[in-house]
Coordinates of C-alpha atoms in Angstrom, one line a residue:
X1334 CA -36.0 13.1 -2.1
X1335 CA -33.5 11.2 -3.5
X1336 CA -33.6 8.1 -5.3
X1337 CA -31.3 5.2 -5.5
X1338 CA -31.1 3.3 -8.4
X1339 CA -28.9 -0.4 -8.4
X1340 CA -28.1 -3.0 -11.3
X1341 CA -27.9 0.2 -13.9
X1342 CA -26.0 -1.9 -16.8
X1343 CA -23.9 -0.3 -19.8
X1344 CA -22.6 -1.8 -22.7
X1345 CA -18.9 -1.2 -22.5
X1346 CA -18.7 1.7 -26.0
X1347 CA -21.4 3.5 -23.8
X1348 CA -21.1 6.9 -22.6
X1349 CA -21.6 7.7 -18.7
X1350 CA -23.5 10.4 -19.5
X1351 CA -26.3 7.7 -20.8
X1352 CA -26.9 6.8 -16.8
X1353 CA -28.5 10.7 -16.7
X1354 CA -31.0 9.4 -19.5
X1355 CA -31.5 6.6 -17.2
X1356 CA -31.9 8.8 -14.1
X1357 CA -34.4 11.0 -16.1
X1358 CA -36.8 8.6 -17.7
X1359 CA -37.3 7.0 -13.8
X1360 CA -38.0 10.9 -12.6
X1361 CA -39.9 11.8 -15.0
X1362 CA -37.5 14.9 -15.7
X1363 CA -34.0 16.0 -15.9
X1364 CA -32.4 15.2 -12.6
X1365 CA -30.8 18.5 -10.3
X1366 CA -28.7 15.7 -8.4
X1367 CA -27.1 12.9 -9.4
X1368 CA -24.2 10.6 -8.6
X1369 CA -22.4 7.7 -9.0
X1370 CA -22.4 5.7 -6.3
X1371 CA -20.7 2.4 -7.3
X1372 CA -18.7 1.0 -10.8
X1373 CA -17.7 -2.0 -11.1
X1374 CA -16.5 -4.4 -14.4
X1375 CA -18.9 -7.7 -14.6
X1376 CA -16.1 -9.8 -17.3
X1377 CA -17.3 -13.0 -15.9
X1378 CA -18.5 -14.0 -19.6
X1379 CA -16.4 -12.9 -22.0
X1380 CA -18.5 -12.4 -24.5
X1381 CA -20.4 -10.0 -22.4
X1382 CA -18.9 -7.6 -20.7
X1383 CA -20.3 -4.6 -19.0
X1384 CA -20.3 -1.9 -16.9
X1385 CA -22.4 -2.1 -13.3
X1386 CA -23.4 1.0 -11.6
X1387 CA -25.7 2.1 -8.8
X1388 CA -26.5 5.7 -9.2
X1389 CA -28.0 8.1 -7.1
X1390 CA -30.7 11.0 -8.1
X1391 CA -33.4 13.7 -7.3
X1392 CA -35.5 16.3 -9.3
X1393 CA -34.6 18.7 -6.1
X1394 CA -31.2 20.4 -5.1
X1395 CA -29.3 18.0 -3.1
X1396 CA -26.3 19.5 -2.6
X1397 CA -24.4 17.8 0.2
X1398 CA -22.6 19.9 3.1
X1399 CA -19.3 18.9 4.2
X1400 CA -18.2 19.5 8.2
X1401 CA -16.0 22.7 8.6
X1402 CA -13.1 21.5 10.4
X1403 CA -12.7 22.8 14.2
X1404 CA -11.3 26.2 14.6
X1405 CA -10.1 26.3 18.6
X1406 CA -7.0 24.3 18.3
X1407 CA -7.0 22.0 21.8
X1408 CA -3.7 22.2 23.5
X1409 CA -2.9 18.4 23.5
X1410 CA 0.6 17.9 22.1
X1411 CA 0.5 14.8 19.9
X1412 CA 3.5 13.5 18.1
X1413 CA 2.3 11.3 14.9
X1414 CA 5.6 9.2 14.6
X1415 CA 5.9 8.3 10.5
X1416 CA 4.3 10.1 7.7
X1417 CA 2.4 7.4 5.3
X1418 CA -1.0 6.6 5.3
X1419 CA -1.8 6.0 8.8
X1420 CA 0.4 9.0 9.9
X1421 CA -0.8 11.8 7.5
X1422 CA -4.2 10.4 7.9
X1423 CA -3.9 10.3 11.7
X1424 CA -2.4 14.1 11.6
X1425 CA -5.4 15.4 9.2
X1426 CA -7.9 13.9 11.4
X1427 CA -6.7 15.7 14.1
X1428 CA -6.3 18.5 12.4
X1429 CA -9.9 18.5 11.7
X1430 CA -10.7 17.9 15.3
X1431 CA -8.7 21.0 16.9
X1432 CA -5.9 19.2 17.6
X1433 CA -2.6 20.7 15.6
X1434 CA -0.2 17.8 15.4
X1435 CA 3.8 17.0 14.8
X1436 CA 4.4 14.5 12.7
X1437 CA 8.0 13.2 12.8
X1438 CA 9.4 11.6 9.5
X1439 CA 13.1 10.0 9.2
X1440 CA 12.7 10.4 5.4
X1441 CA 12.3 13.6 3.2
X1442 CA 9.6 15.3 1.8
X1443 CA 8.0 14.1 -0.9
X1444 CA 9.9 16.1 -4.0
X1445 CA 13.3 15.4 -2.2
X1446 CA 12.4 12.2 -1.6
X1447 CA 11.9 11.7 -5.6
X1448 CA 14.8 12.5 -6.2
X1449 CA 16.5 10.1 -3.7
X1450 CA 14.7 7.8 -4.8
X1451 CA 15.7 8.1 -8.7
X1452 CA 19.5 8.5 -7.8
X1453 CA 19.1 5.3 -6.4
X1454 CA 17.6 3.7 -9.4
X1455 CA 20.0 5.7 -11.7
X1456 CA 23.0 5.8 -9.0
X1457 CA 22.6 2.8 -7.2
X1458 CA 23.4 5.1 -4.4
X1459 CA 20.9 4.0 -1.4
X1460 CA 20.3 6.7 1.7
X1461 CA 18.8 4.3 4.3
X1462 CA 16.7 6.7 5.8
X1463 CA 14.9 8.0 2.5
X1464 CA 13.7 5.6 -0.1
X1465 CA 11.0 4.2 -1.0
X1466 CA 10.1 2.4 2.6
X1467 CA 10.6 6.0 4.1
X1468 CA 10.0 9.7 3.6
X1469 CA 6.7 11.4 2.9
X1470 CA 3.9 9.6 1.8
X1471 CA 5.6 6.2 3.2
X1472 CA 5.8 2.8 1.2
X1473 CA 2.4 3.7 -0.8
X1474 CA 3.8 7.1 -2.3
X1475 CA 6.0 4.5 -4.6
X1476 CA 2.8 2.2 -5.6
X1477 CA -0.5 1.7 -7.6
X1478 CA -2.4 3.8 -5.0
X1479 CA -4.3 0.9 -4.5
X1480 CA -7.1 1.6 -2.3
X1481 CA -9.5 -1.6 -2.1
X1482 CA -9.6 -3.4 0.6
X1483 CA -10.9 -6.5 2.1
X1484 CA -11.6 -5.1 5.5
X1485 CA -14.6 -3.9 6.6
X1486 CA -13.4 -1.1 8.8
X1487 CA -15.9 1.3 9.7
X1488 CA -13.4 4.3 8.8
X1489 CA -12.8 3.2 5.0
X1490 CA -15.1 5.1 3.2
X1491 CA -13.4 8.2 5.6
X1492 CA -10.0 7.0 4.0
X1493 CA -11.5 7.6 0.3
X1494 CA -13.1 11.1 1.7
X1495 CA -9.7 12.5 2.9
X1496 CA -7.8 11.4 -0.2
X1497 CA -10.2 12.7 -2.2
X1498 CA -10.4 16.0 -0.8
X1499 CA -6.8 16.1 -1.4
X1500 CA -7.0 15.9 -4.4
X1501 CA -7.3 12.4 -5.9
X1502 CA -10.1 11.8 -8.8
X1503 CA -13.8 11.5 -7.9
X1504 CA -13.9 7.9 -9.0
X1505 CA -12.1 6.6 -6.1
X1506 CA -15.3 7.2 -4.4
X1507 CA -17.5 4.9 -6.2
X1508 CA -15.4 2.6 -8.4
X1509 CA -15.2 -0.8 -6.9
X1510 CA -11.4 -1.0 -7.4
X1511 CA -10.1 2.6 -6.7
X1512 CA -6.6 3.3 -7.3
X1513 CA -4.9 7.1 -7.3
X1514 CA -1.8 6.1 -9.0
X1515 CA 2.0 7.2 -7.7
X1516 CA 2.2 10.1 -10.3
X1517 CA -1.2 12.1 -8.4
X1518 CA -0.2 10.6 -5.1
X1519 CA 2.8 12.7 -4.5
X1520 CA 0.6 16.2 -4.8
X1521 CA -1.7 14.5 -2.8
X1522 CA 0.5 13.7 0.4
X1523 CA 1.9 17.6 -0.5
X1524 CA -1.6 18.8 0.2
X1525 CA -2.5 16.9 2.9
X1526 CA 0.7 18.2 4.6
X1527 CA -0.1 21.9 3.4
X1528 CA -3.3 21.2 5.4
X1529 CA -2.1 19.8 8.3
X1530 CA 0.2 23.4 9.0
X1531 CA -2.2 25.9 8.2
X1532 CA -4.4 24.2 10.7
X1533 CA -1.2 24.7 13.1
X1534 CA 0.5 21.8 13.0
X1535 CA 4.4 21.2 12.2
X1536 CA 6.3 18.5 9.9
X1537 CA 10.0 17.6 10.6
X1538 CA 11.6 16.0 8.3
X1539 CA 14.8 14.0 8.2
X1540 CA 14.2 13.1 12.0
X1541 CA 14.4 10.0 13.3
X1542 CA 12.2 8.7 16.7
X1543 CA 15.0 7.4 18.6
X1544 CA 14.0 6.6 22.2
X1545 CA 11.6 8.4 24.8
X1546 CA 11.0 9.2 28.4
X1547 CA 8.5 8.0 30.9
X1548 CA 6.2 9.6 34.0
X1549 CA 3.8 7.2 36.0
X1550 CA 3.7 4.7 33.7
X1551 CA 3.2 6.8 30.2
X1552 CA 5.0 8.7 27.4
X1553 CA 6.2 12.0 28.8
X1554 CA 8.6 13.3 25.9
X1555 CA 10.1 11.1 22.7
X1556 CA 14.1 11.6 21.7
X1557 CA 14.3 12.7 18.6
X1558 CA 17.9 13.0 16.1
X1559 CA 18.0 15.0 13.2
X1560 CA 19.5 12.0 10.1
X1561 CA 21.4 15.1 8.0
X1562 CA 22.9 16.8 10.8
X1563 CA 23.5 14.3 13.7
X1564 CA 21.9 16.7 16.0
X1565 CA 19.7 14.8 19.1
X1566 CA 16.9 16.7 21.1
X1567 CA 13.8 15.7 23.5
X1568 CA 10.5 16.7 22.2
X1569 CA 7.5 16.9 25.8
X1570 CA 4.7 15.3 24.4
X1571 CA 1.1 14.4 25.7
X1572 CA 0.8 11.7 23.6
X1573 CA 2.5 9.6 20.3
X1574 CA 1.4 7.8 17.6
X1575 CA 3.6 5.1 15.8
X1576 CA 2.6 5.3 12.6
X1577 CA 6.1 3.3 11.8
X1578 CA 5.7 1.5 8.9
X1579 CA 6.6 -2.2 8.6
X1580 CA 10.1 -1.5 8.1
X1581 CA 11.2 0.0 11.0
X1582 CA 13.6 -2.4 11.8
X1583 CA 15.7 -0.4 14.5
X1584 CA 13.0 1.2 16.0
X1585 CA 11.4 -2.3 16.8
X1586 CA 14.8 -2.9 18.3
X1587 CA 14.7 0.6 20.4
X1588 CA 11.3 -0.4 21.7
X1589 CA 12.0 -3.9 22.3
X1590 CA 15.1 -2.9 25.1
X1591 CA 12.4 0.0 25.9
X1592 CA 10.4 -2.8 27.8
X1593 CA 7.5 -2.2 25.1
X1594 CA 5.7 -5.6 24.4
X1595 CA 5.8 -7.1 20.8
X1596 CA 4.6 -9.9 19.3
X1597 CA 6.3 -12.4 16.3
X1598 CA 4.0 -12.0 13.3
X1599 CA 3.8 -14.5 10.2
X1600 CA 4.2 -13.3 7.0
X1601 CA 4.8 -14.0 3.5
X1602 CA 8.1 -13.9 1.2
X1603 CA 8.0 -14.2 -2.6
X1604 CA 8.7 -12.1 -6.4
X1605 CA 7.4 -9.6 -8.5
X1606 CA 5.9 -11.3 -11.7
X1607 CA 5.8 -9.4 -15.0
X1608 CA 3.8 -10.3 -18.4
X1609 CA 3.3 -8.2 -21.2
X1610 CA 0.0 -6.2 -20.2
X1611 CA -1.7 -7.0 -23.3
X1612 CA -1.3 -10.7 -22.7
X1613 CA -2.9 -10.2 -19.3
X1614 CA -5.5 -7.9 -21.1
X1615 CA -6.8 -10.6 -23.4
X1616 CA -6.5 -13.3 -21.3
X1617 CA -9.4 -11.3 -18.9
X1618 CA -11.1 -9.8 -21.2
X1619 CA -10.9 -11.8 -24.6
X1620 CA -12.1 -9.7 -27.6
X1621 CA -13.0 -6.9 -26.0
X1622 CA -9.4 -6.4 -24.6
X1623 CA -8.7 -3.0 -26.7
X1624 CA -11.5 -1.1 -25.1
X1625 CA -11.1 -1.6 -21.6
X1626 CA -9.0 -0.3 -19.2
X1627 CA -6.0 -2.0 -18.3
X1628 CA -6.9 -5.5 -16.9
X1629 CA -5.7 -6.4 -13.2
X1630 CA -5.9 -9.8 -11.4
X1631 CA -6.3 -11.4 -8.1
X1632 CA -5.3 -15.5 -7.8
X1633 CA -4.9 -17.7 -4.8
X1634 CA -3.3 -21.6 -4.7
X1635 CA -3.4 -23.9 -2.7
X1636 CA -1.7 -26.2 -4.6
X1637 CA 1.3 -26.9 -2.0
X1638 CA 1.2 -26.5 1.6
X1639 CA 2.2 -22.7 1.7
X1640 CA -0.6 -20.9 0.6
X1641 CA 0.4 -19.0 -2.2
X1642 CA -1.3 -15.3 -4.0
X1643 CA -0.9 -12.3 -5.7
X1644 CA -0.7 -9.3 -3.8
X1645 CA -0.5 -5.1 -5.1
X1646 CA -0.9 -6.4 -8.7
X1647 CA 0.2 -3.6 -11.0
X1648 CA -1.5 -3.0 -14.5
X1649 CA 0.7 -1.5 -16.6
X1650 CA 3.2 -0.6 -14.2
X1651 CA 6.6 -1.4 -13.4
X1652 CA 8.7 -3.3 -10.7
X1653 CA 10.4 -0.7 -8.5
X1654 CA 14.1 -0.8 -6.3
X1655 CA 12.4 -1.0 -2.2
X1656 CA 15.3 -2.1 -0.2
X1657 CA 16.1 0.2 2.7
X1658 CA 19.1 -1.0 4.3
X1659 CA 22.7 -1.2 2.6
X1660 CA 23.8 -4.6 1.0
X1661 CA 19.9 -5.5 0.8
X1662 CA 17.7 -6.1 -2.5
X1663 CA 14.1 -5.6 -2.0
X1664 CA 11.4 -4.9 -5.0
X1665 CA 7.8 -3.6 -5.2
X1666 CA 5.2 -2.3 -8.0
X1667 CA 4.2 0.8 -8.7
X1668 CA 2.1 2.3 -11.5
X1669 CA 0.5 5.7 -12.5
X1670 CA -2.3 6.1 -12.8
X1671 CA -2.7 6.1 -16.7
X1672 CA -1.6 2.4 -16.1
X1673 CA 0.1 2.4 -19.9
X1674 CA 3.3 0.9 -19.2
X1675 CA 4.2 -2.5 -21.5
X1676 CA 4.4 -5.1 -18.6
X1677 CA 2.0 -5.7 -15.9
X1678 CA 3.1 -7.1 -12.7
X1679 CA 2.4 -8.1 -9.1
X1680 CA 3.6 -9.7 -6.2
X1681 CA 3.7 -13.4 -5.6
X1682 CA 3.8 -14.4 -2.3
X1683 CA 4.2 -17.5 -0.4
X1684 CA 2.9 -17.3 3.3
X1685 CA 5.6 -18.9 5.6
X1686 CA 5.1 -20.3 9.0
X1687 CA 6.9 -19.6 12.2
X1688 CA 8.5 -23.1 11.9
X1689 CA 10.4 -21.5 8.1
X1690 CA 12.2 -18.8 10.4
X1691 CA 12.1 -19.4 14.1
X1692 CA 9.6 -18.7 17.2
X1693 CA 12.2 -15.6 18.4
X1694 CA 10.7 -12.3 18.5
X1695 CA 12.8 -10.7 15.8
X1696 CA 13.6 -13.7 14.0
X1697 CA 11.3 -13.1 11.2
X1698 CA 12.8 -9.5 10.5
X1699 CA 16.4 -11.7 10.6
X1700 CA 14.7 -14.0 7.6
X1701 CA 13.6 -11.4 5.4
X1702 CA 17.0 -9.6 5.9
X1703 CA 19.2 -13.0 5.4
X1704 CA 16.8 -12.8 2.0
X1705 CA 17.5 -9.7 0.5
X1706 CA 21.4 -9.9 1.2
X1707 CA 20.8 -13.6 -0.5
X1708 CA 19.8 -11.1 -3.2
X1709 CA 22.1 -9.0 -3.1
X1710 CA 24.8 -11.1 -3.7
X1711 CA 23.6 -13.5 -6.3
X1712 CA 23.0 -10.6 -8.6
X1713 CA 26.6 -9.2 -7.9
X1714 CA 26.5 -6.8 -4.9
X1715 CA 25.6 -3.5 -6.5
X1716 CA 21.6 -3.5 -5.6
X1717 CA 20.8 -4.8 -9.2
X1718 CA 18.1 -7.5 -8.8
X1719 CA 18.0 -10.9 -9.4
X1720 CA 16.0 -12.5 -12.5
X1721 CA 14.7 -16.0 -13.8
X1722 CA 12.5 -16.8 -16.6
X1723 CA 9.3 -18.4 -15.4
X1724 CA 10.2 -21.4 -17.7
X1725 CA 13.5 -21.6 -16.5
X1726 CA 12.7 -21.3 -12.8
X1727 CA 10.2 -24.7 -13.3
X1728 CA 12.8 -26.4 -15.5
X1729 CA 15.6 -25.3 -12.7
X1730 CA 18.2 -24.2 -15.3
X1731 CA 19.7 -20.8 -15.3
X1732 CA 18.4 -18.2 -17.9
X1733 CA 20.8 -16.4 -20.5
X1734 CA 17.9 -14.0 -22.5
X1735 CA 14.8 -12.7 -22.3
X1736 CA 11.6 -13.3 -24.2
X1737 CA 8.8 -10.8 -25.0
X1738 CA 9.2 -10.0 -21.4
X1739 CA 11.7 -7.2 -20.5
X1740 CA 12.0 -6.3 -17.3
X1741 CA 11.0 -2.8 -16.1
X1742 CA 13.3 -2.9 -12.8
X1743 CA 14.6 0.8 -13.1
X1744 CA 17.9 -0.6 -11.2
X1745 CA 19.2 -3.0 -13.6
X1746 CA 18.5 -6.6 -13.1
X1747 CA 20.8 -9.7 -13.3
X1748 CA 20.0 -13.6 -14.0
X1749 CA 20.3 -15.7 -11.1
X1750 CA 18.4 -18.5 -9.7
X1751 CA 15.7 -17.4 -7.3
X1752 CA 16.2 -20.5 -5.3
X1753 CA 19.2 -19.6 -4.5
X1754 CA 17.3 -16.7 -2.5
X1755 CA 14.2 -18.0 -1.3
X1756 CA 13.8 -21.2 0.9
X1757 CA 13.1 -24.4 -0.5
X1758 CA 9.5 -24.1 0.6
X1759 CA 8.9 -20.8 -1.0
X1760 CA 10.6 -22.2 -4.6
X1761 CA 8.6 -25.2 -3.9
X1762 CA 5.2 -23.6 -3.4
X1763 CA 6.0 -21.6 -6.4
X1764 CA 6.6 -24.0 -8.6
X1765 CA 3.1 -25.5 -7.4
X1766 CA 1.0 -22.6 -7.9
X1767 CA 2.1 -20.9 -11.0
X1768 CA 0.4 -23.7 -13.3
X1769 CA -2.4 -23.8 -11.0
X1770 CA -2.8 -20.4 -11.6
X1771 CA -2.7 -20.6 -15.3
X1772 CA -5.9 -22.2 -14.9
X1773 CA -7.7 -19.6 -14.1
X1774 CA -5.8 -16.7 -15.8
X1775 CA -4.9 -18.3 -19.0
X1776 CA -0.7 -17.1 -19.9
X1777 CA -0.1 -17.1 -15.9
X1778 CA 2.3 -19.6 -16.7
X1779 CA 3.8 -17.7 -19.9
X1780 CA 7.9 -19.2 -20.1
X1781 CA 8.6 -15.6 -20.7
X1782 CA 7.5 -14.3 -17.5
X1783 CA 10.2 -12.9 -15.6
X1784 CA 10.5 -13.5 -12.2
X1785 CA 12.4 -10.6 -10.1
X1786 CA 13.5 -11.0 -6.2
X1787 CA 13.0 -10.7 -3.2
X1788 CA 9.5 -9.3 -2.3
X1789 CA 10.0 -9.5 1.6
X1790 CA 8.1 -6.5 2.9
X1791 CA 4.8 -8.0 2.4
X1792 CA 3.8 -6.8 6.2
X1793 CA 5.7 -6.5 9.5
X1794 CA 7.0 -9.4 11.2
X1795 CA 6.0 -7.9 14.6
X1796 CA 3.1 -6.3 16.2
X1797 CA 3.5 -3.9 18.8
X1798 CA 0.7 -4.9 21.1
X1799 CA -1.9 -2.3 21.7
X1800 CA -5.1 -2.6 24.3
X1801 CA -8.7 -1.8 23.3
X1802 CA -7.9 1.5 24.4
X1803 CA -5.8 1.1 21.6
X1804 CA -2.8 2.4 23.5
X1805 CA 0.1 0.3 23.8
X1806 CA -0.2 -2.7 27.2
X1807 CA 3.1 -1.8 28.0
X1808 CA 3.1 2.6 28.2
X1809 CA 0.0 4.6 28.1
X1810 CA 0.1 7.5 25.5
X1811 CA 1.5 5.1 23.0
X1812 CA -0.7 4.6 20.0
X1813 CA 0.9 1.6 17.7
X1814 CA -1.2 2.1 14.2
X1815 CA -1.1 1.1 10.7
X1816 CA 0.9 -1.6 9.2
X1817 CA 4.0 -1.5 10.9
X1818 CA 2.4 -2.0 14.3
X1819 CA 0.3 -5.1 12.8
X1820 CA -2.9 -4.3 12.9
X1821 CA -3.3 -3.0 8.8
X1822 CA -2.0 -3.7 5.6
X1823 CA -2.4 -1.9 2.7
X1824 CA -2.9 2.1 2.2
X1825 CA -6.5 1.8 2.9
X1826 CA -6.6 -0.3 6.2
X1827 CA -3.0 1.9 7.4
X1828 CA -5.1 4.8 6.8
X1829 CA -8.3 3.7 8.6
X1830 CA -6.2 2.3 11.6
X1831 CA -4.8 5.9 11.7
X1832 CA -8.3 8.4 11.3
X1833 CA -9.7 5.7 14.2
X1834 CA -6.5 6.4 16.4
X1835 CA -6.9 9.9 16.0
X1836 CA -10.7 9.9 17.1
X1837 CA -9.4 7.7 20.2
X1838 CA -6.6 10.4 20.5
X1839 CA -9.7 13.3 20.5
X1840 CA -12.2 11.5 22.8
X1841 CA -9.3 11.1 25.5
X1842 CA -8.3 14.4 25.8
X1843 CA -11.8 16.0 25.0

């Protein structure tokens, strides 16, 4: 029988293997099973900081039986349209339910895709169809692998499941704040793809959705064009899933004059923020700073009228070229997952109305674009990014040298003033919470903070409207999923939206 223990405390210089002592002295006996169920830091007191865990335990053999994956392949043809989280995890679902899916990708695969990625950061040379929005793994190949969440989807603990049968450590299973890291995420996606064909399915790469055909009222075939070659074919399907990302900007546009219905979104707009990670380190977890791992963060203000937060903080990571269509500056974070880099950064966002950027149905996308050519240009047209000390950016004077912050933009940054690329609400609302924020997380508010621009893909500015069949109200066989479709955001909510489309996917053509 197996027993669960919760509330299991260690002093931070303790070995895990102390939690088997633990396990034994409540048996009676050395356990034969045992697992960590949960981890979690408790650094609310400074001066006492420890280690939480619930653990798990039996004086029997426990061993736990995983499902074998179905071996009669049904004939459904389903078309999983993108390749990031909710796409690969849509396409290994099925995969695992009989059904041997195509998954369509406009990007490369992953270990071309790296190197697209680097030329651009090296190069300045930007392929819109293979950066770091697209190609294999999507948006969170380039990330923290950040997989907490604050839904409570169902299909979570199934998102840490896949990944780590994939591959990624056996921590992300119990610790309260799993990440993967972009380093063991790339081999990841690789496997999960591996997995996918030997089960039958197919991955084409460099091939963009383009447009698709109709019979009664749903999805009979989707138009497909190969990005390297130019060459256009029609694909018979039964069914497709548009795992799209949220920065599918054309493909919006192709649905939209496809008669499929869409919905304005709000969203947020906003900068990376970097500090040197040991500042951010002591200011969590005071004297003890040296022996942890690297601190993260999470702050809200509502100091102005825009709600302001951090988003994808990065601990120990860097601040990473995102933009996706020429003449366009975008940023993001990333780390690996050693999380040793000098700076640690994250997002900060300011949530905008519909009244910032306009009721139309693409008007948002327009904003975020008009933002990242804004720039673009104030840091001289050649996809470097523009930069700000925090101390300037409050004092509104233009910044000449850095402090004990450098920058880790691989791209090259520039100094310009980042109100001269946000709206006046955004700067405003910044300029508002960044001290209000220092009150919590002491050196927030550090001068030498360096403020890099834009952070506009926050989520999609549209939501492809889906039933609770959750096919689309407009065609039937059209599954909208993940974050580009508006109902996720984040690799762990993407992912979930993706397994659950897949089971919808199964049960209809059971």
């Amino acid at each position: 029988m197996i027993k669960r223990l919760d509330n299991v405390k260690l002093n931070i210089t303790q070995q895990e293997s102390a939690l088997l002592a633990v396990a034994a002295r409540k048996l009676g006996r050395q356990p034969k099973y045992f697992k960590i169920i949960k981890k979690s830091l408790d650094a609310r007191d400074k001066n006492n900081i420890f280690w939480v865990y619930s653990i798990a335990f039996s004086g029997e053999d426990e061993s736990e039986k995983h499902p074998v994956p179905a071996k009669v392949i049904n004939p459904v043809k389903v078309c999983v349209i993108g390749s990031g989280p909710a796409g690969l995890c849509c396409a290994v679902r099925l995969a695992d339910r009989g059904i041997a899916p195509i998954v369509i990708e406009r990007g490369s695969d992953v270990d071309n895709r790296s190197k697209t990625v680097q030329l651009f950061c090296t190069e300045r040379v930007l392929d819109e169809n293979c950066n770091v929005q697209f190609g294999e793994g999507g948006a969170g190949t380039f990330s923290d692998g950040k997989l907490n969440t604050q839904t409570h989807d169902g299909y979570n603990r199934d998102v840490l499941e896949i990944f780590h049968r994939f591959g990624a450590p056996d921590e992300i299973l119990y610790y309260n704040k799993p990440h993967i890291g972009s380093d063991k995420l790339k081999d990841i996606v690789k496997a999960m793809r591996q997995y996918v064909i030997s089960c039958g399915g197919q991955f084409l790469f460099d091939t963009c959705f383009t447009g698709f055909n109709t019979q009664n009222g749903r999805v009979s075939s989707v138009l497909l064009k190969n990005v390297k070659t130019g060459k256009e074919c029609e694909m018979q399907v039964d069914c497709a899933v548009l795992a799209l990302g949220h920065s599918a900007r054309d493909t919006f546009r192709m649905l939209d004059k496809n008669g499929i219905y869409m919905q304005p979104r709000e969203f947020a707009v906003g900068v990376r923020i970097e500090h040197l990670a040991e500042n951010i380190n002591r200011a969590q977890y005071g004297k003890y700073a040296e022996k942890l791992p690297t601190a993260d963060y999470k702050l809200v203000s509502h100091a102005h009228e825009r709600t302001v937060f951090t988003f994808c903080m990065c601990p120990g990571g860097v601040v990473i070229p995102a933009a996706s269509e020429n003449g366009g500056v975008v940023v993001n974070g990333m780390s690996d997952f050693a999380r040793d880099g000098a700076n640690s950064n994250s997002a900060l966002m300011v949530q905008l109305k519909k009244q910032d950027f306009g009721e139309g149905l693409f008007d948002g996308m327009d904003f975020q674009r008009k933002t990242e050519q804004a720039a673009y240009r104030v840091a001289g047209s050649s996809y470097k990014a523009p930069c700000q000390l925090y101390g300037d950016f409050a004092a509104d004077r233009q910044s000449y040298k850095f402090g004990e912050v450098l920058p880790s933009y691989a791209a090259g940054v520039e100094f310009a003033p980042i109100c001269e690329v946000l709206p006046k609400v955004a700067t405003e609302a910044l300029k508002a919470a960044i001290p209000d924020m220092d009150r919590r997380l002491r050196g927030f508010a550090s001068p030498d903070a360096v403020l890099t621009g834009v952070e506009s893909r926050f989520s999609s500015p549209v939501r492809i409207v889906r039933g609770e069949d959750m096919q689309s109200v407009s065609v039937k066989g059209l599954y909208p999923c993940g974050e580009g479709s508006g109902y996720s955001g984040g690799i762990t909510s993407s992912a979930a939206d993706g397994i659950k489309i897949a089971d919808f996917i199964c049960e209809e053509h059971k």
